[in-house]
Coordinates of C-alpha atoms in Angstrom, one line a residue:
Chain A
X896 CA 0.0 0.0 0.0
X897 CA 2.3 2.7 -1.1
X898 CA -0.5 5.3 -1.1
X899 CA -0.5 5.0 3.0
X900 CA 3.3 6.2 2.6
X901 CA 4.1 9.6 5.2
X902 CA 4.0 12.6 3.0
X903 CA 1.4 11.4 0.3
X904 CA -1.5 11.9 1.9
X905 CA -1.0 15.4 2.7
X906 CA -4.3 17.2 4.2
X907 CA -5.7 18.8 1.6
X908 CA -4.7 17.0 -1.4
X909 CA -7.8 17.0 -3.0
X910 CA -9.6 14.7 -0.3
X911 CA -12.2 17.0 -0.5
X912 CA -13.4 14.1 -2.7
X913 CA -14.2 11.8 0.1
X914 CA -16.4 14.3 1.5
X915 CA -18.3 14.4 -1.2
X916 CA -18.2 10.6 -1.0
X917 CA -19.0 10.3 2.2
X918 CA -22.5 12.2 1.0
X919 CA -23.2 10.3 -1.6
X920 CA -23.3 7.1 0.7
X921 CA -24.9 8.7 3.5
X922 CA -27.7 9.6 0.4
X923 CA -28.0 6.5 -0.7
X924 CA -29.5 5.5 2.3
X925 CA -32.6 8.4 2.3
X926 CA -33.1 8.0 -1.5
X927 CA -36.4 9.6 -0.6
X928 CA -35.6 12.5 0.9
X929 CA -33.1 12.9 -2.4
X930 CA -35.8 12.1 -4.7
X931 CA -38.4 14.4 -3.6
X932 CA -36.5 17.0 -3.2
X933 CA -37.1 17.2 -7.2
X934 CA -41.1 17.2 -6.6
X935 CA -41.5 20.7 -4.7
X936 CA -40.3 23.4 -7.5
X937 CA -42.3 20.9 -10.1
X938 CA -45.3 20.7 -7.9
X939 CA -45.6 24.5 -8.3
X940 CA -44.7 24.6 -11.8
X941 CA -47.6 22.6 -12.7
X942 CA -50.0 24.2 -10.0
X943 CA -49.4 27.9 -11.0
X944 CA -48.6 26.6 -14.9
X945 CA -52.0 25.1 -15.4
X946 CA -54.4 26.3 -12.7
X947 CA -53.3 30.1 -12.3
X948 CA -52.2 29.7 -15.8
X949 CA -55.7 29.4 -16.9
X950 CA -56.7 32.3 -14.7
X951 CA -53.8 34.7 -16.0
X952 CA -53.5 34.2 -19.6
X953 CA -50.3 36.2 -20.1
X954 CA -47.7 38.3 -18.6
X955 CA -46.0 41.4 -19.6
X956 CA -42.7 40.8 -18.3
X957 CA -40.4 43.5 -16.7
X958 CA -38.0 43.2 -20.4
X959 CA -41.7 43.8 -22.3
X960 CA -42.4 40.3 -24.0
X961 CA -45.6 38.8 -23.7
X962 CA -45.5 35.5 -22.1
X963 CA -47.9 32.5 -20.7
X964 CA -48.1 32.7 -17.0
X965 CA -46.3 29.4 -16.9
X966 CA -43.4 30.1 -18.7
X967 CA -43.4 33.6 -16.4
X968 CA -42.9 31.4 -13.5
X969 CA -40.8 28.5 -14.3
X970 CA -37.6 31.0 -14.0
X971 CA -38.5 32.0 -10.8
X972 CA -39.3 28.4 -9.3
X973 CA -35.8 27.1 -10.8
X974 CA -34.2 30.5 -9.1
X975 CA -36.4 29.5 -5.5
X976 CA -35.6 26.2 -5.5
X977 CA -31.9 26.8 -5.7
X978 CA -32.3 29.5 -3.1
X979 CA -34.1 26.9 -0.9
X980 CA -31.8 24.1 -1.5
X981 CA -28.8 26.1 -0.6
X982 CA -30.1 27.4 2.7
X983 CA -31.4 24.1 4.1
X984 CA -28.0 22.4 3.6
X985 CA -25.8 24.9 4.8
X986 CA -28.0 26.0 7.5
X987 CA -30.0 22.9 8.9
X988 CA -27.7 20.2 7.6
X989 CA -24.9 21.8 8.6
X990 CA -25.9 22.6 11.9
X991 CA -26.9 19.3 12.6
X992 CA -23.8 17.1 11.5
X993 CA -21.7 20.1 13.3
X994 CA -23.2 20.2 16.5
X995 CA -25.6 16.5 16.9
X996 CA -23.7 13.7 14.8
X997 CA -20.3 15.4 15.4
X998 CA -19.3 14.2 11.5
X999 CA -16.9 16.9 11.0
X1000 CA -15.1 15.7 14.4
X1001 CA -15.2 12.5 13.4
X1002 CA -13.6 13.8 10.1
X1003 CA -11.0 15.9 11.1
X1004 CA -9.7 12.6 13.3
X1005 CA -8.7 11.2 9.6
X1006 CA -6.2 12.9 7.3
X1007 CA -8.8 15.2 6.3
X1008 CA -8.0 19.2 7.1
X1009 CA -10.9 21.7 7.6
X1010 CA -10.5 23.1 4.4
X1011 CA -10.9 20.1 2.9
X1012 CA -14.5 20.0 4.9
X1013 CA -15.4 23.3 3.7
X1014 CA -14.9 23.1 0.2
X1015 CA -16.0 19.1 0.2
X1016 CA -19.4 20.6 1.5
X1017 CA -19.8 23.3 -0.6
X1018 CA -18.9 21.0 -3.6
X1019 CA -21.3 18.1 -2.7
X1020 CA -24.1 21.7 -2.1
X1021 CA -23.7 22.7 -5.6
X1022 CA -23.8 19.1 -7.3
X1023 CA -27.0 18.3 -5.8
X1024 CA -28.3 21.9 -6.4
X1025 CA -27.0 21.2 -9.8
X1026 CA -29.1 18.1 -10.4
X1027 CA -32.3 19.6 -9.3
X1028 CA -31.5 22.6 -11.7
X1029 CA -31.0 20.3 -14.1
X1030 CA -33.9 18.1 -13.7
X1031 CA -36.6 20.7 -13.8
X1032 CA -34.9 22.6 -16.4
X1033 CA -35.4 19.0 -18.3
X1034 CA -39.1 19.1 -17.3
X1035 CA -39.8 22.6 -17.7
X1036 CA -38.2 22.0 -21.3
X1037 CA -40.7 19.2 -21.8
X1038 CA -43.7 21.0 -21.0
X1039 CA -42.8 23.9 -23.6
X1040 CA -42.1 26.6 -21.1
X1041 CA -38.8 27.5 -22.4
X1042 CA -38.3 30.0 -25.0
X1043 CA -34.5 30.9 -26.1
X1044 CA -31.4 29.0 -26.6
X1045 CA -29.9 31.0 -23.9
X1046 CA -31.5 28.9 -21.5
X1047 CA -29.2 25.9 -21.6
X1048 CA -27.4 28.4 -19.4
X1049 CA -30.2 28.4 -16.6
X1050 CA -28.5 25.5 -15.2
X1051 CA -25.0 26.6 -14.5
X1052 CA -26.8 30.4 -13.5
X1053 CA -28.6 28.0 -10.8
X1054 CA -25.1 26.9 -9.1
X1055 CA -24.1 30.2 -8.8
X1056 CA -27.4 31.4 -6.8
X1057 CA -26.6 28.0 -4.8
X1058 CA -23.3 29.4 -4.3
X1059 CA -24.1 33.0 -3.3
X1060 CA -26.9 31.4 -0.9
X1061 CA -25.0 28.8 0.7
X1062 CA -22.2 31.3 2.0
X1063 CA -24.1 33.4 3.4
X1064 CA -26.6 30.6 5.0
X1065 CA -23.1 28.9 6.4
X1066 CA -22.2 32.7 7.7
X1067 CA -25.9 33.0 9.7
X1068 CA -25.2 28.9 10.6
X1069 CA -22.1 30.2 12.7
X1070 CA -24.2 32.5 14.6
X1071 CA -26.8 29.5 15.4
X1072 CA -27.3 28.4 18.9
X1073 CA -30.2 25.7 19.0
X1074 CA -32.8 24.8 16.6
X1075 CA -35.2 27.7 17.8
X1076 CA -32.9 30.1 15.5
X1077 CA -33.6 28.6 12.6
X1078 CA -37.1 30.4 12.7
X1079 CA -34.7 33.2 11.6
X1080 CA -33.7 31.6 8.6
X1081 CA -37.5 30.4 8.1
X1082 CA -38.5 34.6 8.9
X1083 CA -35.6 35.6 5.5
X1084 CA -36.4 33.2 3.1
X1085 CA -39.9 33.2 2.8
X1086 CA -40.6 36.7 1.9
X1087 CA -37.7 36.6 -0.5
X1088 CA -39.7 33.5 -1.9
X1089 CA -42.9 35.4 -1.9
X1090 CA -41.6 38.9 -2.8
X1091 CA -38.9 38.4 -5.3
X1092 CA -40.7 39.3 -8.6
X1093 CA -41.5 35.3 -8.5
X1094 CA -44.9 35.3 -9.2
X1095 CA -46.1 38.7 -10.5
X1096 CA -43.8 41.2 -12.6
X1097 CA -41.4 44.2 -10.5
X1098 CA -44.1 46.4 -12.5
X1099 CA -47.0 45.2 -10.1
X1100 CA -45.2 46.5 -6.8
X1101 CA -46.2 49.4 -6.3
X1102 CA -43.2 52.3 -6.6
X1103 CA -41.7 52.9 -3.4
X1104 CA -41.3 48.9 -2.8
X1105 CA -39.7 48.1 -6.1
X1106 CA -36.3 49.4 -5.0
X1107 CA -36.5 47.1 -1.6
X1108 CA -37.2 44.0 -4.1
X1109 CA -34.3 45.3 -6.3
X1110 CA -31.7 45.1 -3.0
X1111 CA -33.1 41.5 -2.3
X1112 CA -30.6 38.7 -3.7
X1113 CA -33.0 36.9 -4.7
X1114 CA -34.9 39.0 -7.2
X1115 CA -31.3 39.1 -9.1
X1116 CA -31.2 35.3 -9.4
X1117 CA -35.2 35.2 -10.5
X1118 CA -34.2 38.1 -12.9
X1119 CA -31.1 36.3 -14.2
X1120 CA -33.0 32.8 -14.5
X1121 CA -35.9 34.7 -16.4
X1122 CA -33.4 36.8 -18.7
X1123 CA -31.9 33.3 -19.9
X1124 CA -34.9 31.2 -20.4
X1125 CA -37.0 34.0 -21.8
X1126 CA -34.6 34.9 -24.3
X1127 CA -34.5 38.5 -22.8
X1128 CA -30.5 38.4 -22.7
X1129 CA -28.7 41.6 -22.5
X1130 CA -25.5 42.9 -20.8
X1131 CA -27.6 43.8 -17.9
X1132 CA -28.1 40.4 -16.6
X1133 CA -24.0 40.7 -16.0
X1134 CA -25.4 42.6 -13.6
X1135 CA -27.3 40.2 -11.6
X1136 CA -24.6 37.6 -11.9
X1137 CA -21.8 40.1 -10.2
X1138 CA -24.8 40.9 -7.5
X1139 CA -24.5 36.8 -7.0
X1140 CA -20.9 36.4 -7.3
X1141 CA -20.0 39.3 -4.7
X1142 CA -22.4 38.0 -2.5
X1143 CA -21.1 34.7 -2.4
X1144 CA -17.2 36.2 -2.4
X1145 CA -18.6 38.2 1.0
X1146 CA -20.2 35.6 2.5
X1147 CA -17.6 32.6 2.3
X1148 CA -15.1 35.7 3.5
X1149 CA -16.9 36.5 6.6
X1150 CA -17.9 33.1 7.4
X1151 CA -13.8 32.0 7.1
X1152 CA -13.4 35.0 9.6
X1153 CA -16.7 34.0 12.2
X1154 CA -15.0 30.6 12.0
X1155 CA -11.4 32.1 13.2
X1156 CA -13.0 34.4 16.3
X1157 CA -15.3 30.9 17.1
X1158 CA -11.8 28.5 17.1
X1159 CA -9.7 31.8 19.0
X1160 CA -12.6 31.9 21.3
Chain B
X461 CA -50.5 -8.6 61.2
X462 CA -53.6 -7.3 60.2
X463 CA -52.8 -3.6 59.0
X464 CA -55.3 -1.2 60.2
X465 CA -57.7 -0.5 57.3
X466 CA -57.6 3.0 55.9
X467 CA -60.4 5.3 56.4
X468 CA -63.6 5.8 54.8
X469 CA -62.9 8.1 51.2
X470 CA -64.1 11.3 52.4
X471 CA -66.9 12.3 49.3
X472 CA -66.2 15.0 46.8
X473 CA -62.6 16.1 48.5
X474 CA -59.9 15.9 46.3
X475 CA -57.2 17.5 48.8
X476 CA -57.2 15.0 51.5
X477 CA -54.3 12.3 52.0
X478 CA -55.3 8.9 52.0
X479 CA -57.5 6.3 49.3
X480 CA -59.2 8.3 46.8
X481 CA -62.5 7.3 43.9
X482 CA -60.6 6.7 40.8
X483 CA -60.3 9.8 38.4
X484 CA -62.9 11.0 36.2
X485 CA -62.7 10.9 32.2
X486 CA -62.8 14.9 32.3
X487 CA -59.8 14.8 35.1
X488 CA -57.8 12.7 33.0
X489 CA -58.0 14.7 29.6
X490 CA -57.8 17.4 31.7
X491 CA -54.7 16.4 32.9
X492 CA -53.1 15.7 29.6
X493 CA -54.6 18.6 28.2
X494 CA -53.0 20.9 30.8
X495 CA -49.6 19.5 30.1
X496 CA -49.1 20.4 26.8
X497 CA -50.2 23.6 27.7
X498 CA -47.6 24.1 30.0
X499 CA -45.1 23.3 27.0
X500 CA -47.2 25.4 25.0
X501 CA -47.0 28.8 26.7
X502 CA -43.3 28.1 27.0
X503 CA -42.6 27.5 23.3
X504 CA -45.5 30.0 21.4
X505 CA -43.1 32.5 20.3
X506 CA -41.2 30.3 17.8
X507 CA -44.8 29.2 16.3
X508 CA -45.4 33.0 15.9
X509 CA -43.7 32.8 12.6
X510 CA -45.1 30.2 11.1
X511 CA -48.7 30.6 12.5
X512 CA -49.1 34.2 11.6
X513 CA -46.4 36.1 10.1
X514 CA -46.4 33.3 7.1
X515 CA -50.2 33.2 6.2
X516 CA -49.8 37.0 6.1
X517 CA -47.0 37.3 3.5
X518 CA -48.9 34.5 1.4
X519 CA -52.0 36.3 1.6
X520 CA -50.0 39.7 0.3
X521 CA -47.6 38.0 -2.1
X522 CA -51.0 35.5 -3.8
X523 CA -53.9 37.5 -2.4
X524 CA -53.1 41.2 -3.6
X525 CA -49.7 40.7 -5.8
X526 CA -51.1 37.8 -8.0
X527 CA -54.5 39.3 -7.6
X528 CA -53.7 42.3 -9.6
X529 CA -53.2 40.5 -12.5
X530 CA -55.7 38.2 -12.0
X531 CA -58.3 40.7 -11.6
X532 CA -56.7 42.9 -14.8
X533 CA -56.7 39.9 -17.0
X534 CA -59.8 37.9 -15.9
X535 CA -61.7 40.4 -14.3
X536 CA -61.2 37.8 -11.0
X537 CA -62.0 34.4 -10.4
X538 CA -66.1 33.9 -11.6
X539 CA -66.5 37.4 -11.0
X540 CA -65.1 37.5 -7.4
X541 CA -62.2 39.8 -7.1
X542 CA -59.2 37.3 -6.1
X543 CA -58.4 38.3 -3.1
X544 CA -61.9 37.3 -2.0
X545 CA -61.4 34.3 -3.6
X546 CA -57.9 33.1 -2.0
X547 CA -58.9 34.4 1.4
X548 CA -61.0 31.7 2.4
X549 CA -58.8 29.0 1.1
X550 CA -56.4 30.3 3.1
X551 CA -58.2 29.7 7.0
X552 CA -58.1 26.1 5.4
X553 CA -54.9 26.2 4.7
X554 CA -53.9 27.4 8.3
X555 CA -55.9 24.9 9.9
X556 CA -54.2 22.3 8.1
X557 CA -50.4 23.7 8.6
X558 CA -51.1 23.6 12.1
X559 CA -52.6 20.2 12.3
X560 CA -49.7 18.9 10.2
X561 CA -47.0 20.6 12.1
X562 CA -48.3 19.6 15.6
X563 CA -48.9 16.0 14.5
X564 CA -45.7 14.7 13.4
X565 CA -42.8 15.9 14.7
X566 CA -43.7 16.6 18.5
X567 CA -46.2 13.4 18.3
X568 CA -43.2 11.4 16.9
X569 CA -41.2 13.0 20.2
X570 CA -43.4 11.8 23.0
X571 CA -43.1 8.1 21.7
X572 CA -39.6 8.1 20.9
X573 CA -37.3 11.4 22.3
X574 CA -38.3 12.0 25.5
X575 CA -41.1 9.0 25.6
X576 CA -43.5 11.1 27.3
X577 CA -46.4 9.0 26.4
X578 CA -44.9 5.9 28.1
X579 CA -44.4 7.8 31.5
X580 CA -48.0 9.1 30.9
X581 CA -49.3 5.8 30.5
X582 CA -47.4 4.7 34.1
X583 CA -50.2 6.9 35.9
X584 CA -53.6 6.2 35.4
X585 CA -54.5 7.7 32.0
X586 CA -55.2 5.5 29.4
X587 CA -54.2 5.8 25.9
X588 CA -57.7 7.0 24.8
X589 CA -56.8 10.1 27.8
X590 CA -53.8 10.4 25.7
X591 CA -54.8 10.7 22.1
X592 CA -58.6 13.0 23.6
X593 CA -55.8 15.2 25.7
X594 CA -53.2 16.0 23.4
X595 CA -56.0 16.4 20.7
X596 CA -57.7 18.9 22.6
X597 CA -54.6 21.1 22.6
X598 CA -53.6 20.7 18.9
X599 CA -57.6 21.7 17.9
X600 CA -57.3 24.7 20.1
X601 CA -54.3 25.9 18.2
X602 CA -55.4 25.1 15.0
X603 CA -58.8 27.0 16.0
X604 CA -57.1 30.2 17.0
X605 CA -54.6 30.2 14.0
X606 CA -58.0 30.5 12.1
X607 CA -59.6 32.9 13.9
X608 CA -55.7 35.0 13.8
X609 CA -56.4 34.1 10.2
X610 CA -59.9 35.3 9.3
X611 CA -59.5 38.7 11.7
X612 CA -56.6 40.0 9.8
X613 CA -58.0 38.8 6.6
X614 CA -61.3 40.4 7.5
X615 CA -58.6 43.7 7.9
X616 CA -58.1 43.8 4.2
X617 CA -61.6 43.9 3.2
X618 CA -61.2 40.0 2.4
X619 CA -64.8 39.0 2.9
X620 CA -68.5 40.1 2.0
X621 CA -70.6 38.2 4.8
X622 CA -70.3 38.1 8.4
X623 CA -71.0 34.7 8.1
X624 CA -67.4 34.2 7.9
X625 CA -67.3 34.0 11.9
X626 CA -68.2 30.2 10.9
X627 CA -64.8 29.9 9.5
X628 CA -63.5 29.7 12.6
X629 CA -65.4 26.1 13.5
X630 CA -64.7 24.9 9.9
X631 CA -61.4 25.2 11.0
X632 CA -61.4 23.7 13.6
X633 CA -62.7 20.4 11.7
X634 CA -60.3 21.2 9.3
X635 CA -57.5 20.9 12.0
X636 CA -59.0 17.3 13.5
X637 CA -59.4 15.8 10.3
X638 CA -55.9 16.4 9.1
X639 CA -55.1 15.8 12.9
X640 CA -56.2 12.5 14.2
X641 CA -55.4 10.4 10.6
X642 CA -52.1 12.1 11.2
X643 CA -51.4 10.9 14.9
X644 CA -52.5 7.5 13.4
X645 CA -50.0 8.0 10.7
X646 CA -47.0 8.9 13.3
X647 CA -47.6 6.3 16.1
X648 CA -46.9 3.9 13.0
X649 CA -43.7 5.8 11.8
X650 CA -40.3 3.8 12.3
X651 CA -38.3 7.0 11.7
X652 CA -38.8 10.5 11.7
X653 CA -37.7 11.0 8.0
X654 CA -40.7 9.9 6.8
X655 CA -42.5 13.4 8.0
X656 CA -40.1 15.2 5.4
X657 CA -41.5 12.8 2.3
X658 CA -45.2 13.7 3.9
X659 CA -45.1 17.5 3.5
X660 CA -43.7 17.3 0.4
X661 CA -45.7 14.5 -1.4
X662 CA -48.9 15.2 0.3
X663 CA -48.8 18.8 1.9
X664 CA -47.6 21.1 -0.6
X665 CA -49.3 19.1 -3.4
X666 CA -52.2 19.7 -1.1
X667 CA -51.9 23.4 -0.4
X668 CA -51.5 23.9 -4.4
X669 CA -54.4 21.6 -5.7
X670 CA -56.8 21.8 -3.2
X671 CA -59.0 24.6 -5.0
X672 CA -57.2 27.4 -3.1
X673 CA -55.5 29.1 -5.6
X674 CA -57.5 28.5 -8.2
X675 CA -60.8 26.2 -8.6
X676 CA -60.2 22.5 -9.1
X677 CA -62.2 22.7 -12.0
X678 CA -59.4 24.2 -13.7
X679 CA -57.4 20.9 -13.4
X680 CA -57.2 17.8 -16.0
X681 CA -60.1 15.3 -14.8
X682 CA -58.1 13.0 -13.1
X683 CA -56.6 15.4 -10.7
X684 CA -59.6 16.7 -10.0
X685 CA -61.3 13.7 -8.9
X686 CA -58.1 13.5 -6.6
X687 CA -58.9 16.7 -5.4
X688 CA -62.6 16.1 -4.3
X689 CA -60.9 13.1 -2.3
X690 CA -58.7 14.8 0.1
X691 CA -60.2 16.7 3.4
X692 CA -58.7 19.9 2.6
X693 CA -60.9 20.6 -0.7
X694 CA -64.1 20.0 1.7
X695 CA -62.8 22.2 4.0
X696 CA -61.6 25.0 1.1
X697 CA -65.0 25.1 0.0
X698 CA -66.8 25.1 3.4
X699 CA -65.1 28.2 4.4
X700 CA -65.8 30.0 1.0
X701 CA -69.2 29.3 1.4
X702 CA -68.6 31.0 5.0
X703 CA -66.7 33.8 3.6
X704 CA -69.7 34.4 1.4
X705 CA -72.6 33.4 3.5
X706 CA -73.8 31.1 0.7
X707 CA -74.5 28.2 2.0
X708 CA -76.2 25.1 0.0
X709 CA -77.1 21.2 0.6
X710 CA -74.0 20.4 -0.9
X711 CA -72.3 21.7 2.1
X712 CA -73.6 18.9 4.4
X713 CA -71.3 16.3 2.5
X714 CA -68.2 18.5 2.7
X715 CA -69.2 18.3 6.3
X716 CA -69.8 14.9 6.3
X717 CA -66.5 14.3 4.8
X718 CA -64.7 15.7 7.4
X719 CA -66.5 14.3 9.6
X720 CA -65.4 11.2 8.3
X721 CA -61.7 11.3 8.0
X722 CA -61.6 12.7 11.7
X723 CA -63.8 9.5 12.9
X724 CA -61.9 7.0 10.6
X725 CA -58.9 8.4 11.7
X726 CA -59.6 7.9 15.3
X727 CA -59.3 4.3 15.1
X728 CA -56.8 4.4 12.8
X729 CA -55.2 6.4 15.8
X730 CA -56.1 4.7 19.0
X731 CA -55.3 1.3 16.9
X732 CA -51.9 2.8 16.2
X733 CA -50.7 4.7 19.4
X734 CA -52.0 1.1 21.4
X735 CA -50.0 -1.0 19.3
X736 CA -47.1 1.3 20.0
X737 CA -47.4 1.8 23.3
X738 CA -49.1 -1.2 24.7
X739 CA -47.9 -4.1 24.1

């Protein structure tokens, strides 16, 4: 066994990998709970698709095309669903292996190096975030809601709204005492669910609340998702993208700096 | 050595030492009943959120938001302005959040976590005290979420009749018939992962095709016959006929199916939570 040789197996030469591994396994084991995680964003596709679809004929969305409700929210429900995915695992899964099944202790009494935790978790985040985009961008494809070439970039534009959402939801995790916090977490993400421009245009709100819905991060990943499957591409969605991309730089920087005062402390 | 024998049960005290008559069915729910109270008053600010704060930005976000172009491009839902028409749906909705969240979770948490039931069951309640106890406490809550639900709806000019007080007693069905099944449905559970699969299989699809949004005619056939099945349609269109104060015969069998899941369910329930805890 020449791989077990001192000096090869350096902490943090690329062991992220059997982080990621050690997920897939432990996800083998709740298929379900993997599976159904697909059902949600599709559930609401279909509900608001056909039944408020048949109430609202068309949209006039914010970039002026005229569009079925259904194709009007499928954007938005991809963007929502990454949002959601990406606060539950680095918030309640997190929390949970950090501070009830002790996994990352049990971890870092292997070769494996905290950095190799960090960016193991974050990688196995974005894969599964990245299969869910994927998967209802298939479906949303196969019930005709998708309008442009440009989408086949709704998927990757998914990862990086995982990305930004995950650092800061492992940034609030650090500041998490017990379980009754995470009706904090609950008390920011449903509003930015509900009030994102997800389900009625930025035009609707009236004019002093548009610029609050403009600050939330969410609203730039709906608008990015909706620019790219709509076909409405411009340099402004560059815009969005650097909101998601700073915000994700910020986050994983002040989380790397909570997690120095916690260790110091 | 004969012991002496104990004195004669003074009548109608409950305060003296020595042999008392054996409690009454009222004591006993009473007793459980006031227990989860007491864990109640000390945990109602984290169900704040959920109870009322939530409702309220779905009834904003769907009720005016949505409504605005529902009412620009379709003039409403069959001439009723939407937010008129989501309103209603909504109490349902509430009653059945509650029910749900009080059912599974904490239920599972008594048998298992902190086995509350089984120390219960070492005094002499009796798993029907139990099941009529805790019940009590979860209809309550689910009641007064409704009532939160229909006052601040009520706020926003939401309904026409003030027959929509009866809202709050349709919910309160609403909460026992997604209640009981449910506590029948936990004592059963081997794990608590199986709640997660629940809301998101049954709930949500629930909460979105239940006629709340939109009417279940609106739906293919088949998914509308689904709909008429499930307790939370009955109870959709009960309190829409409250909000309204138009009531027809039709109405008895939305009652009647209500009435139905909460009796099936409790022998689905007292079947289960014997099994699990007596045995």
């Amino acid at each position: 066994m020449t791989s077990l040789a001192p000096g090869v197996l350096t902490p943090g030469l690329a062991m992220w990998r059997s982080v990621v591994e050690r997920n897939v396994v432990s996800f083998r084991r709740q298929w379900a709970a993997f599976v159904t995680g697909f059902a949600e964003p599709v559930f609401y596709l279909f509900s608001l698709g056909i039944g408020v679809g048949s109430l609202v004929p068309f949209v006039i969305t914010d970039g002026g095309s005229r569009v079925t409700y259904a194709a009007f929210v499928a954007p938005a429900m991809l963007a929502a669903s990454a949002m959601n995915g990406a606060v539950m695992d680095s918030t309640f899964n997190v929390f949970f292996k950090l501070k009830y099944a002790k996994i990352y202790d049990a971890m870092l009494a292997t070769p494996l190096g905290p950095r190799d935790i960090a960016v193991g978790e974050v990688a196995w985040s974005l894969i599964r975030g990245g299969v869910y985009a994927l998967v209802f961008y298939l479906v949303a494809l196969a019930v005709g809601v998708v309008d442009s070439w440009w989408s086949v970039l709704a998927v990757p534009a998914a990862v990086f709204i995982g990305l930004a959402f995950s650092a800061v939801g492992m940034f609030a995790t650090t500041f998490m005492r017990s379980w009754v916090d995470f009706d904090w977490v609950m008390l920011v993400i449903q509003p930015l669910f509900l009030l994102s421009a997800t389900f009625f245009p930025l035009g609707t709100y009236p004019g002093w609340a548009q610029p609050l819905v403009m600050a939330t991060p969410l609203y730039h990943g709906v608008a990015l998702e909706r620019g790219l499957m709509l076909g409405e591409v411009g340099w402004g969605l560059l815009w969005h993208l650097a909101y998601l991309l700073g915000l994700g730089l910020v986050g994983i920087w002040a989380t790397s700096r909570r997690i120095e005062t916690l260790l110091r402390a | 050595m004969a012991l002496p024998s104990p004195p004669a049960p003074p009548t109608g005290a409950r305060h003296l030492h020595g042999v008392r008559s054996p409690l009454r069915p009222t004591e006993r729910i009473g007793a459980v009943a006031a227990y989860f109270l007491v864990v109640y008053r000390r945990t109602w600010r984290g169900s704040l959120f959920s109870r009322f704060v939530s409702p309220l930005l779905f009834l904003l976000a769907m009720g005016l938001g949505l409504g605005s172009l529902v009412d620009a491009s379709s003039g409403g839902v069959d001439g009723v302005p939407y937010l008129a028409f989501v309103a209603p749906g909504m109490v349902a909705v509430q009653a059945m959040m509650t029910a749900v969240s009080e059912s599974t979770y904490p239920v599972y948490g008594l048998f298992t976590w902190n086995r509350m039931y089984h120390s219960m069951l070492a005094t002499p309640l009796r798993v029907s005290d139990l099941l009529l106890g805790h019940l009590t406490v979860v209809a309550t809550q689910g009641t007064v979420a409704a009532a939160a639900f229909v006052l601040v709806a009520a706020l926003f000019g939401s309904f026409s009749s003030a027959w929509v007080v009866l809202a709050v007693p349709i919910g309160l069905l609403v909460t026992l018939a997604f209640a009981v099944p449910l506590f029948g449905f936990t004592a059963r559970a081997k794990g608590d992962s199986s709640f997660n699969v629940v809301y998101r299989l049954v709930i949500t699809p629930l909460m979105l095709f239940s006629g709340v949004f939109f009417p279940v005619d609106r739906l293919p056939l088949v998914l509308e016959v689904l709909a008429w099945l499930t307790p939370l349609w009955h109870g959709v269109e009960l309190t829409r006929g409250a909000a309204t104060g138009d009531f027809a015969v039709v109405d008895l069998v939305h009652l009647a199916v209500l009435l139905l899941f909460i009796g099936v369910g409790w022998v689905y329930a007292r079947a289960g939570m014997t099994r699990r805890l007596v045995s």
